[in-house]
Coordinates of C-alpha atoms in Angstrom, one line a residue:
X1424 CA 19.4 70.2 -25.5
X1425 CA 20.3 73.8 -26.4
X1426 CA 22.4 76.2 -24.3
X1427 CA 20.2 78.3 -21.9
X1428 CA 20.2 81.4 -24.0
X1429 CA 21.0 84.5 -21.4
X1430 CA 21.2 88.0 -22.8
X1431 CA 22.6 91.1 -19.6
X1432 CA 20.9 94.2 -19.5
X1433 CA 23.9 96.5 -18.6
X1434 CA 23.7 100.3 -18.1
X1435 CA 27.5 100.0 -19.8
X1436 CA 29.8 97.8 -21.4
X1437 CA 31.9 98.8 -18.3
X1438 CA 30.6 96.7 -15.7
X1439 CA 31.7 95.7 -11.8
X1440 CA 34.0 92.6 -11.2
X1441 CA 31.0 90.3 -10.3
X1442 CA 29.0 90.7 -13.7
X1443 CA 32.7 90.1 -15.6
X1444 CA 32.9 87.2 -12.7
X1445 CA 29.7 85.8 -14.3
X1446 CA 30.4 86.3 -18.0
X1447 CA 34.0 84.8 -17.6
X1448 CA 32.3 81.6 -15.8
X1449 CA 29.8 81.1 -18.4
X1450 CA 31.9 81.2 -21.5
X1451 CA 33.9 78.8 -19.8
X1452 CA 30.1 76.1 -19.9
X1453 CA 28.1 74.4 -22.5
X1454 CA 24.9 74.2 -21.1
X1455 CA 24.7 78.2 -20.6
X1456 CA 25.5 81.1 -23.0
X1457 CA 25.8 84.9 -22.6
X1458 CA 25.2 85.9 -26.2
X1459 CA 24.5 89.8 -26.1
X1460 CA 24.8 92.8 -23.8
X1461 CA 21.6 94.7 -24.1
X1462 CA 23.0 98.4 -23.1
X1463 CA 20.4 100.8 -21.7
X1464 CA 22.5 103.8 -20.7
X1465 CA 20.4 107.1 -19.7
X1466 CA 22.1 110.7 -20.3
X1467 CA 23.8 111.9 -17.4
X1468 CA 24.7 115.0 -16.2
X1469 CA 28.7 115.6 -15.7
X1470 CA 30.2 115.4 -12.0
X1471 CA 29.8 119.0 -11.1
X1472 CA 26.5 118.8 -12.9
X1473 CA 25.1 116.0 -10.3
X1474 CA 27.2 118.0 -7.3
X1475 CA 25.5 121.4 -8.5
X1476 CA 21.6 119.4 -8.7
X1477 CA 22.1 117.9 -5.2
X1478 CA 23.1 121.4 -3.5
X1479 CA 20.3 123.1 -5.4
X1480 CA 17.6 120.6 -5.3
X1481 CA 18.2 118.7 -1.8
X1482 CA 20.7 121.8 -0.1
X1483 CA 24.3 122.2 1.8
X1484 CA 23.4 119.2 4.1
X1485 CA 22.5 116.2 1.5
X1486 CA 25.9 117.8 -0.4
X1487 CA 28.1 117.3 2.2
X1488 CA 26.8 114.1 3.4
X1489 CA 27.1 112.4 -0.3
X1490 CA 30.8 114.2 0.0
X1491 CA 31.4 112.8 3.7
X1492 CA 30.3 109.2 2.4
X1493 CA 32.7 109.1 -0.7
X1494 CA 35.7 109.9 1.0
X1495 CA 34.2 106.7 3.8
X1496 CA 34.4 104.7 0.3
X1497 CA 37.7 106.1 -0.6
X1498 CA 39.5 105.0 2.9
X1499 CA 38.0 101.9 2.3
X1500 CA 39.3 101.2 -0.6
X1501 CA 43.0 101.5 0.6
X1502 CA 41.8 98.6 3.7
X1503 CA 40.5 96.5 0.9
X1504 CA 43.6 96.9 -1.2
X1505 CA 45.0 95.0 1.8
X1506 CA 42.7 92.3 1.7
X1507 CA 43.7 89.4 -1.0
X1508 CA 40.2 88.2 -1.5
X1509 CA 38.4 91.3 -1.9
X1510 CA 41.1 93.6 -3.9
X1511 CA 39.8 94.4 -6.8
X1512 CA 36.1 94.6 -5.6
X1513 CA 36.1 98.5 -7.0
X1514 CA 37.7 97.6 -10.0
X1515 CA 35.9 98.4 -13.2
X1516 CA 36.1 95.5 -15.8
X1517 CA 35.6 96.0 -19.7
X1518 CA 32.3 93.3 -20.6
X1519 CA 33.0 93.7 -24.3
X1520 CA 35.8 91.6 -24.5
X1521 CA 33.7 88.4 -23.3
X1522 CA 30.7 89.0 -24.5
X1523 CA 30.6 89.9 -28.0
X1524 CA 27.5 90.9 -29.5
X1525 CA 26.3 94.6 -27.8
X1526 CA 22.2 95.5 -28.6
X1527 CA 21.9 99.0 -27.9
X1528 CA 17.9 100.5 -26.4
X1529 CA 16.8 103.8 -25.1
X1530 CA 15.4 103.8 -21.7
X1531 CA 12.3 105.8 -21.3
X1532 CA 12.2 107.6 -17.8
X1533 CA 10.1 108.6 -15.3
X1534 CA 9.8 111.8 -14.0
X1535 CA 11.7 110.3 -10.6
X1536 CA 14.3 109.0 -12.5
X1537 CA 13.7 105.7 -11.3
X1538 CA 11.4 103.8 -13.1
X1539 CA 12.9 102.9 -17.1
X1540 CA 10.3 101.6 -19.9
X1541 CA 11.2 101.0 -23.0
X1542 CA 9.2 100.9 -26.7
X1543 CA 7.5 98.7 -28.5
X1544 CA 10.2 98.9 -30.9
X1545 CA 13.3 97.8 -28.9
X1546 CA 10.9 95.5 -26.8
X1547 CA 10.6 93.9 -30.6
X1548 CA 14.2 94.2 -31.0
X1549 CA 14.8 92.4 -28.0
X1550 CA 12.2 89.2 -28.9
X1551 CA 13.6 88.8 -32.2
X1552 CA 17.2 87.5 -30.7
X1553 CA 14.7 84.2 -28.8
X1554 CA 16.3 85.0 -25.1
X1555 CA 15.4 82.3 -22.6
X1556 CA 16.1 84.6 -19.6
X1557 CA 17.5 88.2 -19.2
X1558 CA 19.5 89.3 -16.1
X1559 CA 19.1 92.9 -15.0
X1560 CA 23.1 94.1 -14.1
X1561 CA 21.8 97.9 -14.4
X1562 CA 20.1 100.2 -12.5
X1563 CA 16.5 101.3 -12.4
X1564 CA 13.4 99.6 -11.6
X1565 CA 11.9 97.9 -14.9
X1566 CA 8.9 98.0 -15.6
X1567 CA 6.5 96.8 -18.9
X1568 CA 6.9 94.8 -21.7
X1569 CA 10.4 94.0 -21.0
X1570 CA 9.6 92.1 -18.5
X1571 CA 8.0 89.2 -20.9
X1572 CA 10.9 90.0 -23.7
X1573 CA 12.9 86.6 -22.7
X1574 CA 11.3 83.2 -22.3
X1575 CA 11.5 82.9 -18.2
X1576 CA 11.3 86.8 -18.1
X1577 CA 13.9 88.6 -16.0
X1578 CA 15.8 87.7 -13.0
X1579 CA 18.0 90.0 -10.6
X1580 CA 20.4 90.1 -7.5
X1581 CA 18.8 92.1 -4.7
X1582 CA 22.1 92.2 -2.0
X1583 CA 20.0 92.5 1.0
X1584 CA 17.3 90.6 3.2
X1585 CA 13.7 92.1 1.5
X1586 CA 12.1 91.2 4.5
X1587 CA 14.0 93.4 6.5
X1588 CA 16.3 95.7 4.3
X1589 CA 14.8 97.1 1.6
X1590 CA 16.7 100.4 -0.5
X1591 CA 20.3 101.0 -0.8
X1592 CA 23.9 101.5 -0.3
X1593 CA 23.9 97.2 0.0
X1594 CA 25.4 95.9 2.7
X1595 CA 26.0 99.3 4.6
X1596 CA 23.1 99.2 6.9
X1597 CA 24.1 95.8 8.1
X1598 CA 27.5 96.9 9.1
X1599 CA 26.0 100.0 10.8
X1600 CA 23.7 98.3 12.4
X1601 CA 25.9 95.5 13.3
X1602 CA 23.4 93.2 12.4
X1603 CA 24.8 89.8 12.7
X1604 CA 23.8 88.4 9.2
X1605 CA 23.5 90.6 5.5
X1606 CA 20.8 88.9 3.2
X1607 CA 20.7 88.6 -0.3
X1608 CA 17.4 87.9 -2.3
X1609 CA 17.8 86.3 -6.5
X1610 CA 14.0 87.4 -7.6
X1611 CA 12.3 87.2 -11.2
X1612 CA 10.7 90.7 -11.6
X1613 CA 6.9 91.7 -11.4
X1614 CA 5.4 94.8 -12.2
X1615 CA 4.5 95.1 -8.8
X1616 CA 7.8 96.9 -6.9
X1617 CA 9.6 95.6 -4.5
X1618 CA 7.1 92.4 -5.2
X1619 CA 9.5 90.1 -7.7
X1620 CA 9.3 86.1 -7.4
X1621 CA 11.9 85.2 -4.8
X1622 CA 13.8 82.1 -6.4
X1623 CA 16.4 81.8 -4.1
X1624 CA 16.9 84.0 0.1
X1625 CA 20.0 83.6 2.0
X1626 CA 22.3 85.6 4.0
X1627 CA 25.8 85.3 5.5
X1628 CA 27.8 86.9 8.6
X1629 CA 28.1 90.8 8.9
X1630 CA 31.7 91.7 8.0
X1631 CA 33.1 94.6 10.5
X1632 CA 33.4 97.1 7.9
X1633 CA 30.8 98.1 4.6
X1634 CA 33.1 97.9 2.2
X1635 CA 34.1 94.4 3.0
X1636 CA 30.7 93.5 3.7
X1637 CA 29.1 94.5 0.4
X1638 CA 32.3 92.6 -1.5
X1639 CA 31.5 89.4 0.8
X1640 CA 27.9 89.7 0.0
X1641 CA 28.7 90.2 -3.6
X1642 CA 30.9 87.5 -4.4
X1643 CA 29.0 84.8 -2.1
X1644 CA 25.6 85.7 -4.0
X1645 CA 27.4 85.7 -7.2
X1646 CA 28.3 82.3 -6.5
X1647 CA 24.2 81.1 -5.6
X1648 CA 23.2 83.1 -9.3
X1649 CA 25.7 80.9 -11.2
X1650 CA 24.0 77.6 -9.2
X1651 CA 20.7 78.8 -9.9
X1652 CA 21.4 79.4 -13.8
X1653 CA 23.0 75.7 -13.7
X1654 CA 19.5 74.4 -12.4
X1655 CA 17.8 76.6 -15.4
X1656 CA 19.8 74.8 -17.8
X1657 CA 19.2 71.5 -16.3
X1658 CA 15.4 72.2 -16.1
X1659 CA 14.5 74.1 -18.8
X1660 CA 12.5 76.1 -16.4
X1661 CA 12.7 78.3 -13.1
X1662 CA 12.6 76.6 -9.7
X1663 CA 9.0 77.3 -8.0
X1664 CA 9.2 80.4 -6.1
X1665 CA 8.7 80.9 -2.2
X1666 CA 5.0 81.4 -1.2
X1667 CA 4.9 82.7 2.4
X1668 CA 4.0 86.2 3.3
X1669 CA 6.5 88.7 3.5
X1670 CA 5.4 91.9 4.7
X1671 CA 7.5 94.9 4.9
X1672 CA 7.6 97.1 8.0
X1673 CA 11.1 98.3 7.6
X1674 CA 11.3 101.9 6.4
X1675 CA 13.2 102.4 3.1
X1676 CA 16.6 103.0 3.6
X1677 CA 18.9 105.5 1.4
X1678 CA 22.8 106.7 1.5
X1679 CA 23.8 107.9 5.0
X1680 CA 22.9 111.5 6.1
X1681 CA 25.8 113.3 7.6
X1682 CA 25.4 112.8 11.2
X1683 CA 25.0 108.8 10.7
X1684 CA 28.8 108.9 8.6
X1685 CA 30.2 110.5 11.5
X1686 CA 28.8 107.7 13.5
X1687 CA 29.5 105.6 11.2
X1688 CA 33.5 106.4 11.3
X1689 CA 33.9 106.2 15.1
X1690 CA 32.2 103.0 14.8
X1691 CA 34.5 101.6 12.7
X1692 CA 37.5 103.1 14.5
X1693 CA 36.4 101.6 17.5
X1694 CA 35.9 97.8 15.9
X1695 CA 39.4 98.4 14.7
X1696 CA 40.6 99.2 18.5
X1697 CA 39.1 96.1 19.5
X1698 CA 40.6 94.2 16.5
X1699 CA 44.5 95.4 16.7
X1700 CA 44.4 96.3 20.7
X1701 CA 44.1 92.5 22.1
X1702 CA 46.8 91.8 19.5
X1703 CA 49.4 94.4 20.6
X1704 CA 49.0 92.7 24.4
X1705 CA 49.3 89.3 22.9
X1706 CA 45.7 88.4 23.9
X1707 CA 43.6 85.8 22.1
X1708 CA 40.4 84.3 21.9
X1709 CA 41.1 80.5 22.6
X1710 CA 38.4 77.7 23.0
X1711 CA 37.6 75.0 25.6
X1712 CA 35.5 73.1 26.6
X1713 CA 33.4 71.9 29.7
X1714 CA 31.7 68.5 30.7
X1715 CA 28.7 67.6 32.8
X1716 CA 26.6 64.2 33.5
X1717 CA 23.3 64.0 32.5
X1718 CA 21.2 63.6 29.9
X1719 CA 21.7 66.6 27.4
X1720 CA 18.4 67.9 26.6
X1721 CA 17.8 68.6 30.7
X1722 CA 20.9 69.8 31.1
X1723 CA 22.0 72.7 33.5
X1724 CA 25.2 74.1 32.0
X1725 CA 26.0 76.4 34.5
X1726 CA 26.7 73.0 36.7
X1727 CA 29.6 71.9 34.2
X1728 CA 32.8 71.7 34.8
X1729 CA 35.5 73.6 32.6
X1730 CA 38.8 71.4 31.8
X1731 CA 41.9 73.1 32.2
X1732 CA 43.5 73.3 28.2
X1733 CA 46.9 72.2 28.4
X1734 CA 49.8 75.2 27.9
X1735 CA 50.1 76.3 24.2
X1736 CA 47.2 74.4 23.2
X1737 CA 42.9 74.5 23.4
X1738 CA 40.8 71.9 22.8
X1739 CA 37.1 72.5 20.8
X1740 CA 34.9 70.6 18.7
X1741 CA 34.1 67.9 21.0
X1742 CA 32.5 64.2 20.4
X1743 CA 31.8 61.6 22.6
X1744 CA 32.4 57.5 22.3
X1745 CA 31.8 55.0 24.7
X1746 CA 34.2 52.3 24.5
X1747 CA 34.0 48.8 26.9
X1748 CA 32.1 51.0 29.2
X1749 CA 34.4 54.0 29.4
X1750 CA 34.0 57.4 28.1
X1751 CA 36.4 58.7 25.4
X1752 CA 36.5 62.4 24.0
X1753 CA 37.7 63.1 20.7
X1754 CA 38.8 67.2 19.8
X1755 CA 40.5 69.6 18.0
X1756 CA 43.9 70.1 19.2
X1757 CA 44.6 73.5 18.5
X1758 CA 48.5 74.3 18.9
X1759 CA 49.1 78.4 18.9
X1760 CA 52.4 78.1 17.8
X1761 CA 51.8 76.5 14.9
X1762 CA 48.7 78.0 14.1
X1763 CA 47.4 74.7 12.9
X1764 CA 45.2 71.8 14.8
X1765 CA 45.5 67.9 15.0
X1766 CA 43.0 65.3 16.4
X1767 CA 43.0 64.5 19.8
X1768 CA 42.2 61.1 21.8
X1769 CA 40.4 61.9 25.8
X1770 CA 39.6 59.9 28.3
X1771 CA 36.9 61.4 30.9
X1772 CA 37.0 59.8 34.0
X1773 CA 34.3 61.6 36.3
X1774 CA 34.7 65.2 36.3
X1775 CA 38.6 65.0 35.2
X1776 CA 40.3 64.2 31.5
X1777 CA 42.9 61.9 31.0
X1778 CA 44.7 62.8 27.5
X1779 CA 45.7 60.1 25.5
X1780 CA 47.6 61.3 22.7
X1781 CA 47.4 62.3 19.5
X1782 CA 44.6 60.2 16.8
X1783 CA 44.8 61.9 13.7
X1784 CA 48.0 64.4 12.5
X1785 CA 48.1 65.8 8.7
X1786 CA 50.3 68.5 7.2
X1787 CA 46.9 70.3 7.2
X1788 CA 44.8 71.7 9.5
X1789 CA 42.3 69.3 11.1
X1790 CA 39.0 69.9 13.4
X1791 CA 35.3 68.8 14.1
X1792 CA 36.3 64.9 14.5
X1793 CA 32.3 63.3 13.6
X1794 CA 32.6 60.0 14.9
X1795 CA 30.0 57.0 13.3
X1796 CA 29.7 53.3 12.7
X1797 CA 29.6 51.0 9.9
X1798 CA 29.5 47.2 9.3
X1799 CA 30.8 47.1 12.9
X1800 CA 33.7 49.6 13.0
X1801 CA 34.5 52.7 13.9
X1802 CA 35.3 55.6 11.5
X1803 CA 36.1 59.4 11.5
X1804 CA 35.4 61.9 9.0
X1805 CA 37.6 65.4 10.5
X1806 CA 37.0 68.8 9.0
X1807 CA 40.0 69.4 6.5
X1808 CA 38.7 72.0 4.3
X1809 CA 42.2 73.0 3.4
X1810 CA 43.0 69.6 1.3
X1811 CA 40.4 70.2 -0.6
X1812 CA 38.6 66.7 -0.1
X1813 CA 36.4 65.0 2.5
X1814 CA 38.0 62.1 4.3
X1815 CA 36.8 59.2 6.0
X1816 CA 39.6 57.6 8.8
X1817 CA 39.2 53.9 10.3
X1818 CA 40.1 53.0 13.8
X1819 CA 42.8 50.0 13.3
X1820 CA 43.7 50.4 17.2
X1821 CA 41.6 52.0 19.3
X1822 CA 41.9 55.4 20.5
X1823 CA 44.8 55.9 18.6
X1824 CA 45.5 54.5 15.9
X1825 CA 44.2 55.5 12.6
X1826 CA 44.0 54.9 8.7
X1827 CA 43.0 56.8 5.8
X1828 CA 39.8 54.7 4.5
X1829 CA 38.5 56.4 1.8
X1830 CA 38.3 60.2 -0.1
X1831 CA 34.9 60.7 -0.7
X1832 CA 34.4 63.9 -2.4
X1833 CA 37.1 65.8 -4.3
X1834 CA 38.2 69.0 -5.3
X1835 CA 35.6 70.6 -2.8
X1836 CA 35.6 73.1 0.3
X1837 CA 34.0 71.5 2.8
X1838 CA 33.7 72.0 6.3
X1839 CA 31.9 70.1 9.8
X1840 CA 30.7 66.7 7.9
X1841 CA 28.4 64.7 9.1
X1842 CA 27.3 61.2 7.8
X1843 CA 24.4 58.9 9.2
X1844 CA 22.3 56.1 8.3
X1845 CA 18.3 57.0 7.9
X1846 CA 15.5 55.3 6.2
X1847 CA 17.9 52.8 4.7
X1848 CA 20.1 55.4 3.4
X1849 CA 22.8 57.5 4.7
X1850 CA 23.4 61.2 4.5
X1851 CA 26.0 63.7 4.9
X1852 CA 25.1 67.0 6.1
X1853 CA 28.2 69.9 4.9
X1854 CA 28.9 72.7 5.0
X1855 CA 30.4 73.8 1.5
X1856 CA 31.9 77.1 -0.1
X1857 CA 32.3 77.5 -4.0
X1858 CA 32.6 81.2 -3.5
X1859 CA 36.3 81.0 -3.4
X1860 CA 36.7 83.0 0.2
X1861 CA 36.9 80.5 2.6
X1862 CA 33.9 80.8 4.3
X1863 CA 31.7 77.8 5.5
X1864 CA 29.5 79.2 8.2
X1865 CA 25.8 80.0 5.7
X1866 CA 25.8 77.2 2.9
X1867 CA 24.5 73.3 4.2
X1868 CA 24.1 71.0 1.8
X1869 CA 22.5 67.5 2.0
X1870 CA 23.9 64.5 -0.1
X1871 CA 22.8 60.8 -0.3
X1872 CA 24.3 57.1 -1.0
X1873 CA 23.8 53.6 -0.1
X1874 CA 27.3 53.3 1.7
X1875 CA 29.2 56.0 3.6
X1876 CA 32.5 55.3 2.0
X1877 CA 30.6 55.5 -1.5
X1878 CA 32.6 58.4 -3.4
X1879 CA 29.3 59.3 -5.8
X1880 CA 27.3 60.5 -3.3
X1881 CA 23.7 62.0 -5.0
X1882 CA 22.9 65.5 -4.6
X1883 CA 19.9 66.8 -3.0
X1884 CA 17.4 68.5 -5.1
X1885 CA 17.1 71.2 -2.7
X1886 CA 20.6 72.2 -2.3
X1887 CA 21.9 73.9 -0.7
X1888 CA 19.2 72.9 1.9
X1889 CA 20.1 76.0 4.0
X1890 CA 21.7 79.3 2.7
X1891 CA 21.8 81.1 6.7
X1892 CA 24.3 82.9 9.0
X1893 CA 22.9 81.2 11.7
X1894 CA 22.0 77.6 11.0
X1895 CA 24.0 76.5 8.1
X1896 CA 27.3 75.3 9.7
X1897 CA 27.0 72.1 11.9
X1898 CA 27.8 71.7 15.3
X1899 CA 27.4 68.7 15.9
X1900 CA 24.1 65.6 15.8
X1901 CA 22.4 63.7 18.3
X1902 CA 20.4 60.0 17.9
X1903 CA 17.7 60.5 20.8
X1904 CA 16.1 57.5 20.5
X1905 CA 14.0 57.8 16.8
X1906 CA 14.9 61.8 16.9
X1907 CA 17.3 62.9 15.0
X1908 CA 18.8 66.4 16.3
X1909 CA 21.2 68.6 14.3
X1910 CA 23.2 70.9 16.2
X1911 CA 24.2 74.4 14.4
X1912 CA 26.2 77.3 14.7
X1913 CA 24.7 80.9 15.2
X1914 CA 27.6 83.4 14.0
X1915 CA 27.6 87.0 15.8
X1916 CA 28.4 90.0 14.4
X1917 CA 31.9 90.0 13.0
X1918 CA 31.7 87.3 15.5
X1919 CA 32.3 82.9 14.4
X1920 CA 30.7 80.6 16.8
X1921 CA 28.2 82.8 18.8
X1922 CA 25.8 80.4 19.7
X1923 CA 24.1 77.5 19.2
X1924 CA 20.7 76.2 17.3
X1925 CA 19.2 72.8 18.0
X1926 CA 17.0 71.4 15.1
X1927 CA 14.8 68.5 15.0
X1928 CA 15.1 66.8 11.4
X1929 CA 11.0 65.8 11.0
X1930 CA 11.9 65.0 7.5
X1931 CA 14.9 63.6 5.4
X1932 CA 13.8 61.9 1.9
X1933 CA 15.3 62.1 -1.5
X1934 CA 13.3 65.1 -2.8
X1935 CA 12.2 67.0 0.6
X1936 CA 14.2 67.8 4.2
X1937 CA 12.4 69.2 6.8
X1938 CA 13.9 70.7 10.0
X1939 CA 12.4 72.3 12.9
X1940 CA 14.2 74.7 15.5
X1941 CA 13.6 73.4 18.8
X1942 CA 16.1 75.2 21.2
X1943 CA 19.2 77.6 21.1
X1944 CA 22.2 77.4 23.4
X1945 CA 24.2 80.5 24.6
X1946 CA 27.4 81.9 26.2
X1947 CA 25.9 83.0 29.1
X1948 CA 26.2 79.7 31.5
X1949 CA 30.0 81.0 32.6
X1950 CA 31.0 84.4 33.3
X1951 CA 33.9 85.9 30.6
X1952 CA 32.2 83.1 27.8
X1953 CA 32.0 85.1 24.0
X1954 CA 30.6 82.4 22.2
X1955 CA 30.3 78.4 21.9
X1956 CA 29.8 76.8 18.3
X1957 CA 30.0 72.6 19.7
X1958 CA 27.8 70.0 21.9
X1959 CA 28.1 66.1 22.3
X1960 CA 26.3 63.9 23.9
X1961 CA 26.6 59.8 24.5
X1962 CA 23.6 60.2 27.0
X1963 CA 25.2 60.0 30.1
X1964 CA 27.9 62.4 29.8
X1965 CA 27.2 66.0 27.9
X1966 CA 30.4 68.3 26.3
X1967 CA 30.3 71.4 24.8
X1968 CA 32.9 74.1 24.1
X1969 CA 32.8 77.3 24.7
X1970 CA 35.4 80.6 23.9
X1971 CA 36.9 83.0 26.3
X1972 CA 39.8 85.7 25.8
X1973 CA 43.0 84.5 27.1

């Protein structure tokens, strides 16, 4: 099978670091190949030409706001300099060196200077060289032939939620708002605007300032376009696009006026406040958690009762195990000195908590202790994203005493696993990054095998099952009888762990999975609460955590 033949149309051979990003990552793959930069660049007026059009054609006001939000982008800049993940977001990168064959067309404008066609003639041009897909880095909206020049047509990144955002700069509006999630949209395009064939919709956690947002956005989504052109190449074909309605009510949004950059900058000055001024009096958010009787699903939270953490330490990520009729509670052990967290064995004994010791210690950070049988034993499979592997531990000596079973999965970032048996199969629910920044809380992803200490677990078809802010991290999963109820994560704005989601799984197969949301859990039960991201259940006794400032 040949390489899936991709040509970029590119207003430059200069491009930003994610369309390098993409370049670099495909000429390192067999199955895909970049072959040719097709470079529509329009004539441009000079700086002071652009500054003198939008004074005389738009006035002082539209001058100085344009003015007001460059010098925004320029502070910014210097913050992101600071960041190591996000450094070189403005950076300009030179495509020419990676790509090596450059086809060069002349756009044909409209009057608004928004709309490009091209002629028959470089429409020909760009036929003759047998693309199977084109991917639109540049700007304008394109319309005409060139959409049909390619084999599959033409995809783009839209870095916004169309349902909701639709227009420009991306990933301000978010951050203004303080929207808890930014959206990003990959669409083939129609001749219809704002109308393209949405392949793939997701969106990830609102970042506190728009600079940092838009490069969070940009290098997460990059990561979903380089998936999706791996399915291309697999398939020969593009994945069936979504078919529900989508109606737009929003209004279209555009670079901030003056007055909404001077809001704009006290806002920002203010989440910085909030960000450095709890650090300068040695405050902290710090988790615990809080434990009730009952059956969870009738629960009354307010009722629970809070366990004291122990000094230096907080306890989060709760799950339950009965053992010869008594309750046991296994955590993350969070020690502030160290920064770092171990697993932790509990005992509750009516409304009070009897620590045991430590379970499971690694020289790397450890969390989220999922708890589940198999052939009659008991095994654990923590959250340590930072070895790069998922692990399954077996109980030799219970509470305490445990053994590295099995490594499962390799070389992957992974976060809050979750393995069970359904339909004669077992799962594993994760949460997974191959972005690079760390960040777990939007991507779930379902895999199958016929053993859960099989290291080739199958891919879903659908994956990731779940590209969401708020649903895609796990929180934990409850067996209620035949129901099957996946606990998630809602993230806040700038916020982890605002809230929970509870889903019903109506459907789990090897091509389709289903889920249904049935409920949603708040911080809101105890006065002083910011947020709770964790709930177990053995059907008697009910724990969840829950985050306070200390």
């Amino acid at each position: 099978m040949r390489a899936l033949k991709i040509g970029l149309l590119v207003s430059s051979t200069l491009s930003n670091k994610y369309e390098y990003d993409l370049a670099l990552w495909a000429r390192g793959r067999a199955n895909i190949k970049i072959s040719h930069l097709i470079v529509y660049a329009r004539h441009r007026d000079s700086e002071w030409g652009r500054v003198a059009d939008i004074f005389l054609r738009q006035g002082l006001y539209a001058l100085l706001s344009k003015l007001l939000f460059r010098l925004i982008i320029s502070v910014e800049k210097l913050l992101l300099k600071r960041n190591s993940l996000h450094s070189d977001h403005y950076q300009i990168f030179d495509l020419g060196k990676l790509v090596d064959e450059v086809l060069t067309i002349s756009p044909i404008v409209s009057k608004s200077g928004f709309v490009y066609r091209f002629s028959a003639e470089d429409i020909e041009r760009i036929k003759a060289l047998d693309f199977d897909l084109l991917i639109r880095c540049g700007g304008g909206i394109l319309h005409g032939d060139v959409l049909h020049a390619s084999r599959l047509g033409i995809i783009s990144i839209h870095h916004g939620d169309n349902r909701i955002n639709r227009g420009s700069p991306a990933g301000f509006w978010e951050c203004y708002y303080e929207w808890p999630q930014t959206g990003f949209v990959i669409q083939r395009l129609t001749e219809e605007l704002d109308a393209g064939e949405v392949l793939v919709r997701g969106s990830f956690g609102t970042r506190f300032y728009y600079s940092l947002n838009q490069a969070h956005l940009c290098k997460k989504s990059n990561a979903h376009l380089k998936n999706l052109l791996n399915r291309i190449a697999s398939t020969g074909e593009l994945p069936s696009p979504e078919n529900t309605p989508s109606p737009y009510s929003g209004i279209l949004y555009r670079t901030p006026e003056l007055h909404q950059s001077v809001a704009y900058g006290f806002k920002v000055l203010k989440r910085i406040a909030k960000r450095r001024i709890p650090k300068m009096l040695m405050l902290r958010e710090k988790w615990g958690i809080s434990l009730l009787s009952g059956k969870w699903d009738k629960s009354v939270l307010w009722r629970s009762t809070e366990v004291k953490n122990p000094r230096g330490r907080y306890w989060a990520d709760p799950f339950l195990f009965s053992y010869q009729g008594r309750t046991f509670c296994f955590v993350e052990d969070f020690v502030c000195k160290t920064n770092r967290a171990h697993i932790t064995a509990l005992e509750i004994v009516g409304t009070k908590v009897v620590e045991h010791g430590i379970a499971v210690k690694e020289p790397f950070h450890l969390s989220f202790p999922f708890l589940f049988q198999y052939t009659g034993e008991l095994y654990m499979c923590p959250e340590c994203s930072e070895s790069g592997q998922i692990r399954i531990y077996r109980c030799t000596e219970f509470p305490l005493k445990w053994e590295l079973q099995k490594v499962v999965m390799e070389g992957v970032s992974a976060a809050d696993t979750m393995l069970f048996e359904k339909g004669g199969k077992w799962w594993m629910l994760t949460s997974l990054d191959e972005s690079g920044v760390a960040d777990h809380c939007s991507e779930l992803y379902l895999f199958s095998s016929d053993s859960p200490l099989d290291t080739n677990w199958t891919p879903h078809p659908l994956n990731p099952i779940r590209i969401d802010a708020s649903g895609g991290r796990n929180a934990g999963l409850i067996i209620d009888g035949e129901k099957l109820f996946r606990l998630a994560q809602r993230q806040g704005f700038d916020q982890y762990g605002q809230g929970l989601l509870v889903y019903e799984i109506k459907i789990i197969s090897e091509s389709v999975y289903l889920e249904e949301l049935v409920s949603e859990i708040n911080p809101t039960f105890r006065r002083g609460l910011r947020g709770t991201h964790h709930l177990s259940t053995d059907g008697k006794t009910t724990v969840i955590d829950h985050c306070y400032r200390n």
